[in-house]
């Protein structure tokens, strides 16, 4: 017999256990309350920072914990177990805002801008989307004009995860002409004059994460905070897309898995017409379909992750994995609510939240349609 | 101060335990394994003492290869080195045999203190700690919730809760302490700790390495035999006491307690 290809080893299991304990102790008991309040306490960042959860995948030189993609996957899966996509998204906003600093930043910028975030002392957000530019990144209008030692920034960003509380915003700005080549990335500290934040945006899901709108009005940002050269912004954004999509695929798979598990539990307990729901073939077969889909999606995501870990370009495959995982989680969370009946529509049941939290996954980090464009270019050209 | 912590790997306390087809063991296929929570208090206390007095913390575990993960977790928390006693002949050993194997390892180690959990949360025997102290001929301090080591590191003062009061015991070292809930709040194995733990020494020893006779271990050598395992009875449905007035309800309740529950 050949060797079984295992993605997770001893280190991964240990990480899993630490994060699982962290979730059980520091998150799960409070998560319903945080969901209703629309945010989780700031201290959760410092607690997760101390435990090294925030630093997974980042170099130890900048306060990171190291670890490969599967360490990150194990941690994300356990974090998702808290049942609130919003908590995972809020803690995870650094994973989209720090990588461009790592890719484009100078040594001084990395030492200045990364360690406080990985310790959980500063909250980091990524500012790309604008009222008139989402997937169409090249249409960004927020403008940064260079004076001698500053950039004067005018414009606005919206739908920014952790945007209300962020201490620093990795922000896409236009420093040059039209299109992608005119874009740059600037790290803007939120305490600067001219930086203003709206109240929390009210959302369908991810309630425990603060999503905000940011206004930049003659905001003078030190030129030291420009990442890379002017015009490298688009590259800086693109560079992290593979990992971001992997992260979203993992979140979708976990959302579906939890919906499946909750449905199995419910189908065993709930009785109708004198027997448990699991006694009806229609329910059993539905659960089988759900389980099969979750299994296949998760395995495919792992396989793509293993190829990414081995250094292979997986631009097409990871887009497929994200789309596939989101299609499955759409279907499985829908079916999970259906199995729960009226209870599934009630907030006290986990599947109600999973159903809402799931909806963003096929929109954020590249919409389903953008993913398909990427894939179509690769298979048709 | 050199400290040894003995550690058992047990099913995660949130695992749904299923009894196997032989009715004498549990199904281990999908179990997540963790450090016995009482042993973890021992690890934490050892680390705190090390932080104060210096010295080394050694973690000793016994069981199949998967136990290395629990030992590594203790190393990730901050312990210095690990020893795993692993041997096919150990499978099915009882508490006394476990204590014998541990004693054989400890014979060759330098220690001032030994920690074990007050019991394993799986079998709930509570024998290994005291038996080990007996085999090593050192004082045994059971069910301890507070440890104060003397400044010179030569003795300890420990607290044991007894019927709502506290018994304070002073002991010379070396001694063995069995840790009780309340002793401390164990730290997480941090991510940087986990990465560092990979490089810490973890030695494996077989019964042969320890000069022990395999016939004294395993299923065959058990002093206690497991005859059968049964799940706890399912909780019966509650009963709502009927009645128009509080007096009627109380009378009905008294009747039920007497006739059905037979509590008086």
Coordinates of C-alpha atoms in Angstrom, one line a residue:
Chain A
X1 CA 0.0 0.0 0.0
X2 CA 1.2 3.5 -0.8
X3 CA 1.5 6.2 1.8
X4 CA -1.5 8.2 2.5
X5 CA -1.1 11.9 1.6
X6 CA -1.7 13.7 4.9
X7 CA -1.9 17.5 5.0
X8 CA -1.9 17.9 8.8
X9 CA 0.9 16.6 11.0
X10 CA 1.8 16.9 14.7
X11 CA 2.5 20.6 14.7
X12 CA -0.8 21.3 12.9
X13 CA -2.7 19.3 15.5
X14 CA -1.0 21.1 18.3
X15 CA -2.0 24.5 16.8
X16 CA -5.5 23.2 16.3
X17 CA -5.7 22.3 20.0
X18 CA -4.4 25.7 21.1
X19 CA -6.9 27.6 18.9
X20 CA -9.7 25.2 19.9
X21 CA -9.0 25.9 23.6
X22 CA -8.7 29.6 22.9
X23 CA -12.1 29.6 21.2
X24 CA -13.8 27.5 23.9
X25 CA -12.5 29.8 26.6
X26 CA -12.3 33.3 25.2
X27 CA -14.9 33.4 22.4
X28 CA -17.7 30.8 22.5
X29 CA -19.2 31.8 25.9
X30 CA -19.6 35.4 24.7
X31 CA -20.2 35.0 21.0
X32 CA -24.0 35.4 21.0
X33 CA -23.7 38.6 23.0
X34 CA -21.0 40.0 20.6
X35 CA -23.2 39.2 17.6
X36 CA -26.0 41.2 19.1
X37 CA -23.7 44.1 20.1
X38 CA -22.2 44.3 16.7
X39 CA -18.6 43.9 17.8
X40 CA -16.2 41.9 20.0
X41 CA -14.0 43.5 22.6
X42 CA -10.7 44.9 21.5
X43 CA -8.9 42.8 24.1
X44 CA -9.6 39.7 21.9
X45 CA -6.9 41.1 19.5
X46 CA -4.3 41.3 22.3
X47 CA -5.3 37.8 23.6
X48 CA -5.1 36.3 20.2
X49 CA -1.8 38.2 19.6
X50 CA -0.2 36.9 22.8
X51 CA -1.1 33.3 22.0
X52 CA 0.5 33.8 18.6
X53 CA -2.7 33.2 16.6
X54 CA -2.6 36.5 14.8
X55 CA 1.0 35.9 13.8
X56 CA 0.5 32.7 11.9
X57 CA 2.3 32.6 8.6
X58 CA 4.3 35.8 9.3
X59 CA 8.1 35.8 9.8
X60 CA 9.3 35.7 13.4
X61 CA 11.5 38.7 12.6
X62 CA 8.4 40.9 12.6
X63 CA 6.7 39.3 15.6
X64 CA 5.1 36.5 13.6
X65 CA 4.6 32.9 14.6
X66 CA 5.8 31.3 11.4
X67 CA 4.0 28.2 10.1
X68 CA 2.9 26.9 6.7
X69 CA -0.4 27.3 4.9
X70 CA -1.8 24.3 6.7
X71 CA -1.1 25.8 10.1
X72 CA -3.1 28.8 8.9
X73 CA -5.9 26.5 7.7
X74 CA -6.0 24.5 11.0
X75 CA -6.2 27.8 12.9
X76 CA -8.9 29.2 10.7
X77 CA -11.0 26.1 10.9
X78 CA -10.9 26.1 14.7
X79 CA -11.6 29.8 14.8
X80 CA -14.6 29.4 12.6
X81 CA -15.9 26.9 15.2
X82 CA -16.9 29.8 17.4
X83 CA -19.9 30.0 15.0
X84 CA -19.4 33.6 14.2
X85 CA -17.9 34.5 10.8
X86 CA -17.8 38.1 12.0
X87 CA -15.3 37.2 14.8
X88 CA -13.1 35.3 12.4
X89 CA -13.3 38.1 9.8
X90 CA -12.6 40.9 12.4
X91 CA -9.6 39.1 13.8
X92 CA -8.6 38.2 10.2
X93 CA -8.6 41.7 8.7
X94 CA -4.8 41.9 9.2
X95 CA -4.4 39.0 6.8
X96 CA -5.4 41.2 3.9
X97 CA -3.7 44.4 5.2
X98 CA -0.3 43.2 6.3
X99 CA 0.8 41.1 3.3
X100 CA 1.2 44.1 1.0
X101 CA 3.5 45.6 3.6
X102 CA 5.5 42.4 3.6
X103 CA 5.6 42.3 -0.2
X104 CA 6.4 45.9 -1.0
X105 CA 7.5 47.5 2.3
X106 CA 11.0 48.6 3.3
X107 CA 12.7 47.0 6.3
X108 CA 11.9 50.1 8.3
X109 CA 8.2 50.0 7.3
X110 CA 8.0 46.3 8.2
X111 CA 9.5 46.8 11.6
X112 CA 7.3 49.8 12.3
X113 CA 3.9 48.6 10.8
X114 CA 3.8 44.9 11.3
X115 CA 4.8 43.8 14.9
X116 CA 2.2 46.0 16.8
X117 CA -0.6 44.5 14.6
X118 CA 0.6 40.9 15.1
X119 CA 0.7 41.6 18.9
X120 CA -2.9 42.7 18.7
X121 CA -2.0 46.2 19.9
X122 CA -3.0 47.9 16.7
X123 CA -5.9 46.9 14.4
X124 CA -5.2 46.8 10.7
X125 CA -7.6 47.1 7.8
X126 CA -7.4 47.1 4.0
X127 CA -9.0 49.9 2.1
X128 CA -9.7 49.1 -1.5
X129 CA -13.5 49.3 -2.2
X130 CA -15.0 52.7 -2.9
X131 CA -18.6 53.6 -3.6
X132 CA -17.8 53.5 -7.3
X133 CA -15.1 50.9 -7.4
X134 CA -15.4 47.3 -6.0
X135 CA -14.3 44.5 -8.3
X136 CA -13.3 47.1 -10.8
X137 CA -10.2 48.0 -8.8
X138 CA -8.7 50.0 -11.6
X139 CA -11.5 52.6 -11.3
X140 CA -10.4 53.7 -7.8
X141 CA -10.7 57.5 -7.4
X142 CA -9.3 58.2 -4.0
X143 CA -6.4 60.5 -4.9
X144 CA -3.0 61.0 -3.2
X145 CA -1.0 64.1 -4.3
X146 CA 2.6 64.3 -3.3
X147 CA 3.9 67.4 -1.5
X148 CA 7.5 67.4 -0.3
X149 CA 7.2 65.0 2.6
X150 CA 3.6 64.0 2.5
X151 CA 0.8 62.7 0.4
X152 CA -2.4 64.7 0.6
X153 CA -5.2 62.1 0.3
X154 CA -8.8 62.9 -0.7
X155 CA -11.6 60.4 -1.3
X156 CA -13.4 57.6 0.5
X157 CA -13.5 53.8 1.1
X158 CA -16.5 51.7 2.0
X159 CA -17.4 48.2 3.3
X160 CA -14.1 48.1 5.2
X161 CA -13.8 45.1 7.5
X162 CA -12.5 46.3 10.9
X163 CA -12.9 49.8 9.4
X164 CA -14.5 51.4 12.4
X165 CA -11.8 50.5 14.9
X166 CA -8.8 50.2 12.6
X167 CA -5.6 52.0 13.7
X168 CA -4.0 51.7 10.3
X169 CA -5.4 51.4 6.9
X170 CA -3.5 49.8 4.0
X171 CA -5.2 52.0 1.4
X172 CA -5.3 51.9 -2.4
X173 CA -4.9 55.4 -3.8
X174 CA -4.4 57.0 -7.2
X175 CA -1.1 58.7 -7.5
X176 CA -0.9 58.5 -11.3
X177 CA -3.1 58.4 -14.3
X178 CA -6.1 56.2 -15.2
X179 CA -6.2 52.5 -14.8
X180 CA -4.3 50.0 -12.6
X181 CA -0.9 51.5 -13.3
X182 CA -1.8 54.7 -11.5
X183 CA -2.5 53.0 -8.2
X184 CA -0.3 53.0 -5.1
X185 CA -0.7 51.6 -1.6
X186 CA -0.3 53.9 1.4
X187 CA -0.6 52.9 5.0
X188 CA -2.7 55.6 6.7
X189 CA -2.8 55.9 10.5
X190 CA -6.4 56.6 11.5
X191 CA -5.4 59.3 14.1
X192 CA -4.4 61.7 11.4
X193 CA -6.5 64.8 10.8
X194 CA -8.7 64.5 7.8
X195 CA -9.3 60.7 8.5
X196 CA -13.0 60.2 9.5
X197 CA -15.0 57.1 10.1
X198 CA -18.8 56.5 9.7
X199 CA -20.7 54.5 12.3
X200 CA -20.8 50.8 11.9
X201 CA -22.5 49.7 8.7
X202 CA -25.5 47.4 9.4
X203 CA -25.1 44.1 7.6
X204 CA -26.9 40.9 6.7
X205 CA -24.2 38.8 8.4
X206 CA -20.8 39.1 10.1
X207 CA -22.5 41.1 12.8
X208 CA -19.7 40.8 15.3
X209 CA -17.3 42.5 13.0
X210 CA -17.2 46.3 12.6
X211 CA -17.5 47.3 9.0
X212 CA -17.1 50.9 8.2
X213 CA -16.9 53.7 5.7
X214 CA -13.8 55.9 5.7
X215 CA -13.6 59.5 4.6
X216 CA -10.3 61.1 3.6
X217 CA -10.4 64.8 3.5
X218 CA -7.1 66.6 2.9
X219 CA -5.5 63.9 5.0
X220 CA -1.7 64.4 5.1
X221 CA 0.0 61.1 5.2
X222 CA 3.8 60.9 5.7
X223 CA 5.4 59.8 2.4
X224 CA 7.4 57.3 4.4
X225 CA 4.2 55.2 4.5
X226 CA 4.1 54.6 0.7
X227 CA 4.6 50.9 0.1
X228 CA 7.0 50.2 -2.7
X229 CA 7.1 52.7 -5.6
X230 CA 4.3 54.8 -7.0
X231 CA 2.3 52.7 -9.4
X232 CA 3.0 49.3 -7.6
X233 CA -0.3 49.3 -5.7
X234 CA -2.2 47.0 -8.1
X235 CA 0.7 44.5 -7.9
X236 CA 0.6 44.7 -4.1
X237 CA -3.1 44.0 -4.0
X238 CA -2.9 41.1 -6.5
X239 CA 0.0 39.5 -4.8
X240 CA -2.0 38.3 -1.8
X241 CA -5.1 37.2 -3.8
X242 CA -4.3 33.5 -3.8
X243 CA -4.0 33.4 0.0
X244 CA -7.1 35.5 0.5
X245 CA -9.1 33.2 -1.7
X246 CA -7.8 30.1 0.0
X247 CA -8.8 31.7 3.3
X248 CA -12.3 32.3 2.0
X249 CA -12.6 28.8 0.6
X250 CA -11.6 27.4 4.0
X251 CA -14.2 29.7 5.7
X252 CA -16.9 28.5 3.3
X253 CA -16.0 24.8 3.8
X254 CA -16.1 25.3 7.6
X255 CA -19.4 27.1 7.4
X256 CA -20.9 24.2 5.4
X257 CA -19.4 21.6 7.7
X258 CA -20.8 23.3 10.8
X259 CA -24.2 23.6 9.1
X260 CA -24.1 19.9 8.2
X261 CA -23.1 18.9 11.8
X262 CA -25.9 21.0 13.3
X263 CA -28.4 19.4 10.9
X264 CA -27.3 15.9 11.7
X265 CA -27.8 16.7 15.4
X266 CA -31.1 18.3 14.9
X267 CA -32.4 15.5 12.6
X268 CA -31.7 13.0 15.3
X269 CA -33.4 14.9 18.1
X270 CA -36.4 16.5 16.3
X271 CA -39.4 14.3 15.9
X272 CA -42.2 14.6 13.4
X273 CA -45.0 12.3 12.7
X274 CA -43.8 10.0 15.5
X275 CA -40.2 9.5 14.6
X276 CA -37.0 11.5 14.4
X277 CA -36.4 13.5 11.2
X278 CA -33.4 11.2 10.5
X279 CA -35.9 8.4 10.2
X280 CA -37.2 9.9 7.0
X281 CA -35.4 8.9 3.8
X282 CA -35.9 12.4 2.4
X283 CA -33.9 13.8 5.3
X284 CA -31.3 11.1 5.3
X285 CA -30.6 11.5 1.6
X286 CA -30.4 15.3 1.9
X287 CA -27.8 14.9 4.7
X288 CA -25.9 12.5 2.6
X289 CA -25.7 14.9 -0.3
X290 CA -24.6 17.7 2.1
X291 CA -21.9 15.5 3.6
X292 CA -20.6 14.4 0.2
X293 CA -20.4 18.0 -1.1
X294 CA -18.6 19.2 2.0
X295 CA -16.1 16.4 1.9
X296 CA -15.3 16.9 -1.8
X297 CA -15.0 20.6 -1.5
X298 CA -12.7 20.4 1.5
X299 CA -10.5 17.8 -0.1
X300 CA -10.1 19.9 -3.2
X301 CA -9.3 23.0 -1.2
X302 CA -6.6 21.1 0.7
X303 CA -5.2 19.8 -2.5
X304 CA -4.9 23.3 -4.0
X305 CA -3.4 24.5 -0.8
X306 CA -0.8 21.8 -0.9
X307 CA 0.2 22.8 -4.4
X308 CA 0.4 26.5 -3.3
X309 CA 2.6 25.4 -0.4
X310 CA 4.8 23.6 -2.8
X311 CA 5.2 26.9 -4.7
X312 CA 3.1 26.1 -7.7
X313 CA 1.0 28.9 -9.3
X314 CA -2.6 28.1 -8.5
X315 CA -4.4 31.2 -9.7
X316 CA -6.9 29.3 -11.7
X317 CA -7.3 26.4 -9.2
X318 CA -7.7 28.6 -6.2
X319 CA -10.4 30.6 -8.0
X320 CA -12.1 27.3 -8.7
X321 CA -11.8 26.2 -5.1
X322 CA -13.2 29.4 -3.8
X323 CA -16.2 29.3 -6.2
X324 CA -16.8 25.6 -5.6
X325 CA -16.6 26.0 -1.8
X326 CA -19.0 28.9 -1.9
X327 CA -21.5 27.1 -4.1
X328 CA -21.4 24.2 -1.7
X329 CA -21.8 26.4 1.4
X330 CA -24.7 28.3 -0.3
X331 CA -26.4 25.0 -0.9
X332 CA -25.6 23.3 2.4
X333 CA -26.6 26.3 4.6
X334 CA -29.8 26.6 2.6
X335 CA -30.6 22.9 3.2
X336 CA -29.5 23.1 6.8
X337 CA -32.1 25.8 7.5
X338 CA -34.7 23.7 5.6
X339 CA -34.0 20.7 7.7
X340 CA -34.4 22.9 10.8
X341 CA -37.8 24.2 9.6
X342 CA -39.1 27.1 11.6
X343 CA -36.3 26.7 14.1
X344 CA -33.7 27.3 11.4
X345 CA -35.2 30.8 11.0
X346 CA -34.7 31.6 14.6
X347 CA -31.6 33.4 15.9
X348 CA -31.1 30.9 18.8
X349 CA -30.1 28.2 16.2
X350 CA -26.6 28.2 14.8
X351 CA -27.7 27.5 11.2
X352 CA -29.6 30.8 11.1
X353 CA -26.4 32.7 11.6
X354 CA -24.4 30.4 9.3
X355 CA -26.9 31.0 6.5
X356 CA -26.5 34.8 6.8
X357 CA -22.7 34.8 7.4
X358 CA -22.2 32.6 4.4
X359 CA -23.7 35.1 1.9
X360 CA -20.6 37.4 1.8
X361 CA -18.2 34.6 1.0
X362 CA -19.0 34.5 -2.7
X363 CA -18.8 38.3 -2.8
X364 CA -15.7 39.2 -0.7
X365 CA -12.1 38.6 -1.9
X366 CA -13.2 38.5 -5.5
X367 CA -16.8 37.8 -6.5
X368 CA -18.0 34.6 -8.0
X369 CA -18.2 36.4 -11.4
X370 CA -14.6 37.8 -11.2
X371 CA -13.4 34.3 -10.3
X372 CA -15.1 32.9 -13.4
X373 CA -13.5 35.6 -15.5
X374 CA -10.1 34.6 -14.2
X375 CA -10.7 30.9 -14.8
X376 CA -12.2 31.5 -18.3
X377 CA -9.1 33.5 -19.4
X378 CA -7.0 30.6 -18.4
X379 CA -9.0 27.8 -20.0
X380 CA -10.0 29.6 -23.1
X381 CA -6.9 31.5 -24.1
Chain B
X1 CA 14.8 23.3 41.0
X2 CA 14.4 20.2 38.7
X3 CA 10.8 19.1 38.3
X4 CA 9.3 16.1 36.5
X5 CA 5.7 16.1 35.4
X6 CA 4.0 12.8 34.6
X7 CA 1.4 13.2 31.9
X8 CA -1.4 11.0 30.6
X9 CA -3.2 11.5 27.2
X10 CA -6.9 11.3 27.5
X11 CA -9.9 11.8 25.2
X12 CA -10.9 15.5 24.9
X13 CA -13.4 16.2 27.6
X14 CA -16.0 17.2 25.0
X15 CA -15.7 13.9 23.1
X16 CA -18.8 11.8 22.8
X17 CA -17.6 8.5 24.2
X18 CA -18.8 5.3 22.5
X19 CA -18.4 1.8 23.9
X20 CA -16.7 -0.7 21.6
X21 CA -18.2 -4.0 20.4
X22 CA -16.3 -5.9 23.1
X23 CA -18.2 -3.9 25.8
X24 CA -14.9 -3.5 27.6
X25 CA -13.3 -0.6 25.9
X26 CA -14.1 2.6 24.1
X27 CA -14.1 3.3 20.3
X28 CA -10.9 5.4 19.8
X29 CA -11.2 6.0 16.0
X30 CA -12.4 9.6 15.9
X31 CA -11.3 10.7 19.3
X32 CA -9.3 13.9 19.8
X33 CA -6.7 13.4 22.4
X34 CA -5.6 16.0 24.9
X35 CA -3.4 16.3 28.0
X36 CA -5.3 15.1 31.1
X37 CA -6.5 18.4 32.5
X38 CA -5.2 17.6 36.0
X39 CA -1.8 16.8 34.6
X40 CA -1.9 20.1 32.8
X41 CA -2.2 21.9 36.2
X42 CA 1.0 20.1 37.1
X43 CA 2.7 21.3 33.9
X44 CA 1.7 24.9 34.7
X45 CA 2.8 24.7 38.3
X46 CA 6.1 23.2 37.3
X47 CA 6.7 26.0 34.8
X48 CA 5.8 28.7 37.4
X49 CA 8.3 27.2 39.8
X50 CA 10.9 27.0 37.1
X51 CA 10.4 30.7 36.3
X52 CA 11.1 31.5 39.9
X53 CA 13.8 29.0 40.8
X54 CA 15.4 28.1 37.5
X55 CA 16.2 24.4 36.7
X56 CA 14.6 22.1 34.3
X57 CA 11.1 20.7 33.7
X58 CA 11.0 17.2 32.3
X59 CA 7.7 15.7 31.0
X60 CA 7.2 11.9 31.1
X61 CA 4.4 10.2 29.3
X62 CA 3.4 6.7 28.6
X63 CA 1.4 5.1 25.8
X64 CA 1.3 4.8 22.0
X65 CA 3.2 7.1 19.7
X66 CA 0.3 9.6 19.5
X67 CA 1.2 10.6 23.1
X68 CA 4.2 12.5 21.7
X69 CA 1.7 15.1 20.6
X70 CA 0.7 15.7 24.2
X71 CA 4.3 15.8 25.4
X72 CA 5.2 18.2 22.7
X73 CA 2.3 20.4 23.8
X74 CA 3.8 20.5 27.3
X75 CA 7.2 21.4 25.7
X76 CA 5.4 24.1 23.7
X77 CA 4.0 25.5 27.0
X78 CA 7.6 25.8 28.2
X79 CA 8.9 22.4 29.5
X80 CA 12.5 21.6 28.5
X81 CA 12.5 17.9 27.5
X82 CA 10.3 14.9 27.2
X83 CA 10.4 11.2 27.6
X84 CA 7.9 8.8 26.2
X85 CA 7.6 5.2 27.5
X86 CA 6.2 3.3 24.6
X87 CA 6.1 -0.4 24.0
X88 CA 3.4 -2.7 22.6
X89 CA 3.6 -4.8 25.8
X90 CA 2.3 -1.8 27.8
X91 CA -1.1 -1.9 26.0
X92 CA -3.8 -2.4 28.7
X93 CA -1.6 -1.8 31.7
X94 CA -3.4 -0.9 34.9
X95 CA -2.5 2.0 37.3
X96 CA 0.1 0.0 39.3
X97 CA 1.9 -1.1 36.2
X98 CA 1.9 2.5 34.9
X99 CA 3.4 3.6 38.2
X100 CA 6.1 1.0 37.9
X101 CA 7.1 2.0 34.4
X102 CA 7.2 5.7 35.5
X103 CA 9.3 4.8 38.6
X104 CA 11.8 3.1 36.3
X105 CA 12.3 6.3 34.3
X106 CA 12.4 8.5 37.4
X107 CA 15.1 6.4 39.0
X108 CA 17.6 7.8 36.5
X109 CA 16.4 11.4 36.7
X110 CA 17.4 14.1 39.1
X111 CA 14.3 15.8 40.6
X112 CA 13.2 17.9 43.5
X113 CA 9.5 17.7 42.8
X114 CA 7.2 15.4 40.8
X115 CA 3.8 16.4 39.6
X116 CA 1.0 14.1 38.5
X117 CA -2.7 14.9 38.1
X118 CA -4.8 13.8 41.1
X119 CA -6.5 11.4 38.7
X120 CA -7.0 10.8 35.0
X121 CA -10.3 12.1 33.7
X122 CA -10.8 8.9 31.7
X123 CA -10.5 6.0 34.2
X124 CA -10.9 8.2 37.3
X125 CA -8.7 5.8 39.4
X126 CA -6.4 8.3 41.1
X127 CA -3.8 5.7 41.9
X128 CA -0.7 6.4 39.7
X129 CA 0.5 9.5 41.8
X130 CA 0.4 7.8 45.2
X131 CA 1.7 4.5 43.9
X132 CA 4.6 6.3 42.2
X133 CA 5.5 8.1 45.4
X134 CA 5.4 4.8 47.3
X135 CA 7.7 3.1 44.7
X136 CA 10.2 6.0 44.9
X137 CA 10.0 6.2 48.7
X138 CA 9.2 9.9 48.8
X139 CA 6.4 11.9 50.5
X140 CA 3.1 12.0 48.6
X141 CA 1.0 15.2 48.8
X142 CA -2.4 14.6 47.3
X143 CA -5.1 16.9 45.9
X144 CA -3.1 20.1 46.2
X145 CA -4.5 23.5 45.2
X146 CA -1.5 25.7 46.3
X147 CA 2.2 25.2 46.3
X148 CA 4.7 27.5 48.0
X149 CA 8.4 26.5 47.7
X150 CA 10.8 27.7 50.4
X151 CA 13.3 30.4 49.2
X152 CA 16.1 27.9 49.4
X153 CA 14.2 25.5 47.3
X154 CA 14.6 22.7 49.9
X155 CA 11.0 22.3 51.1
X156 CA 7.4 23.1 50.1
X157 CA 4.3 24.2 51.9
X158 CA 1.1 23.0 50.1
X159 CA -2.6 23.4 50.6
X160 CA -5.3 20.7 50.4
X161 CA -9.0 21.6 50.7
X162 CA -10.7 19.4 53.3
X163 CA -14.4 19.7 53.9
X164 CA -14.5 23.4 53.4
X165 CA -11.3 24.0 55.4
X166 CA -7.7 24.1 54.3
X167 CA -5.1 21.6 55.4
X168 CA -1.6 23.1 55.2
X169 CA 1.2 20.5 54.8
X170 CA 4.9 21.1 54.9
X171 CA 7.2 18.6 53.3
X172 CA 10.9 18.1 52.6
X173 CA 12.0 17.5 49.0
X174 CA 12.0 15.5 46.9
X175 CA 8.2 14.9 47.1
X176 CA 5.3 14.1 44.8
X177 CA 2.4 16.4 44.4
X178 CA -0.9 15.4 42.8
X179 CA -2.6 18.5 41.3
X180 CA -6.2 19.4 41.9
X181 CA -8.4 21.8 40.0
X182 CA -7.9 25.3 41.4
X183 CA -4.1 25.0 41.5
X184 CA -3.6 27.4 38.6
X185 CA -4.9 28.4 35.2
X186 CA -2.8 26.6 32.6
X187 CA -1.3 28.8 29.9
X188 CA -1.9 28.1 26.2
X189 CA 0.8 26.4 24.2
X190 CA 1.5 29.5 22.2
X191 CA 2.2 29.3 18.4
X192 CA 5.8 30.4 18.8
X193 CA 6.1 27.9 21.6
X194 CA 4.8 25.1 19.3
X195 CA 7.4 26.0 16.7
X196 CA 10.2 26.0 19.3
X197 CA 9.0 22.7 20.8
X198 CA 9.9 20.9 17.6
X199 CA 13.5 21.3 18.4
X200 CA 13.4 20.3 22.1
X201 CA 14.6 16.8 23.0
X202 CA 12.0 14.0 23.2
X203 CA 13.4 10.6 24.0
X204 CA 11.6 7.3 23.5
X205 CA 12.1 4.3 25.9
X206 CA 10.9 0.8 25.6
X207 CA 10.4 -1.6 28.6
X208 CA 13.7 -3.3 27.5
X209 CA 15.5 0.1 27.7
X210 CA 14.3 0.5 31.2
X211 CA 15.3 -3.1 32.2
X212 CA 11.7 -4.0 32.9
X213 CA 10.1 -7.4 32.4
X214 CA 7.2 -7.2 29.9
X215 CA 5.3 -9.9 31.8
X216 CA 4.6 -7.4 34.5
X217 CA 2.8 -5.1 32.1
X218 CA -0.2 -5.1 29.8
X219 CA -3.6 -6.7 29.9
X220 CA -2.3 -10.0 31.3
X221 CA -0.7 -8.4 34.4
X222 CA -3.7 -6.4 35.5
X223 CA -4.7 -6.6 39.1
X224 CA -8.0 -5.1 38.2
X225 CA -10.0 -6.6 35.3
X226 CA -12.6 -4.6 33.4
X227 CA -15.6 -6.9 33.1
X228 CA -18.0 -4.6 31.3
X229 CA -18.6 -1.0 30.3
X230 CA -22.1 0.4 30.2
X231 CA -23.2 3.9 29.4
X232 CA -24.9 5.9 32.2
X233 CA -28.7 5.4 32.2
X234 CA -30.5 8.0 30.1
X235 CA -32.0 10.7 32.1
X236 CA -35.8 10.1 32.5
X237 CA -38.2 12.8 31.6
X238 CA -39.1 15.3 34.3
X239 CA -42.5 15.4 35.9
X240 CA -44.7 18.4 36.5
X241 CA -46.5 18.2 39.8
X242 CA -50.2 18.9 39.4
X243 CA -52.5 20.7 41.9
X244 CA -54.8 23.7 42.3
X245 CA -53.1 25.3 45.3
X246 CA -49.5 25.4 46.6
X247 CA -50.7 23.1 49.5
X248 CA -52.1 20.5 47.1
X249 CA -48.9 20.6 45.0
X250 CA -46.7 20.2 48.1
X251 CA -48.8 17.3 49.3
X252 CA -48.5 15.7 45.8
X253 CA -44.8 16.3 45.7
X254 CA -44.3 14.7 49.2
X255 CA -46.3 11.7 48.0
X256 CA -44.2 11.3 44.9
X257 CA -40.9 11.7 46.8
X258 CA -42.1 9.0 49.2
X259 CA -43.7 6.6 46.8
X260 CA -41.9 7.0 43.5
X261 CA -38.5 8.5 44.3
X262 CA -38.4 6.7 47.7
X263 CA -36.2 9.3 49.2
X264 CA -37.9 8.9 52.6

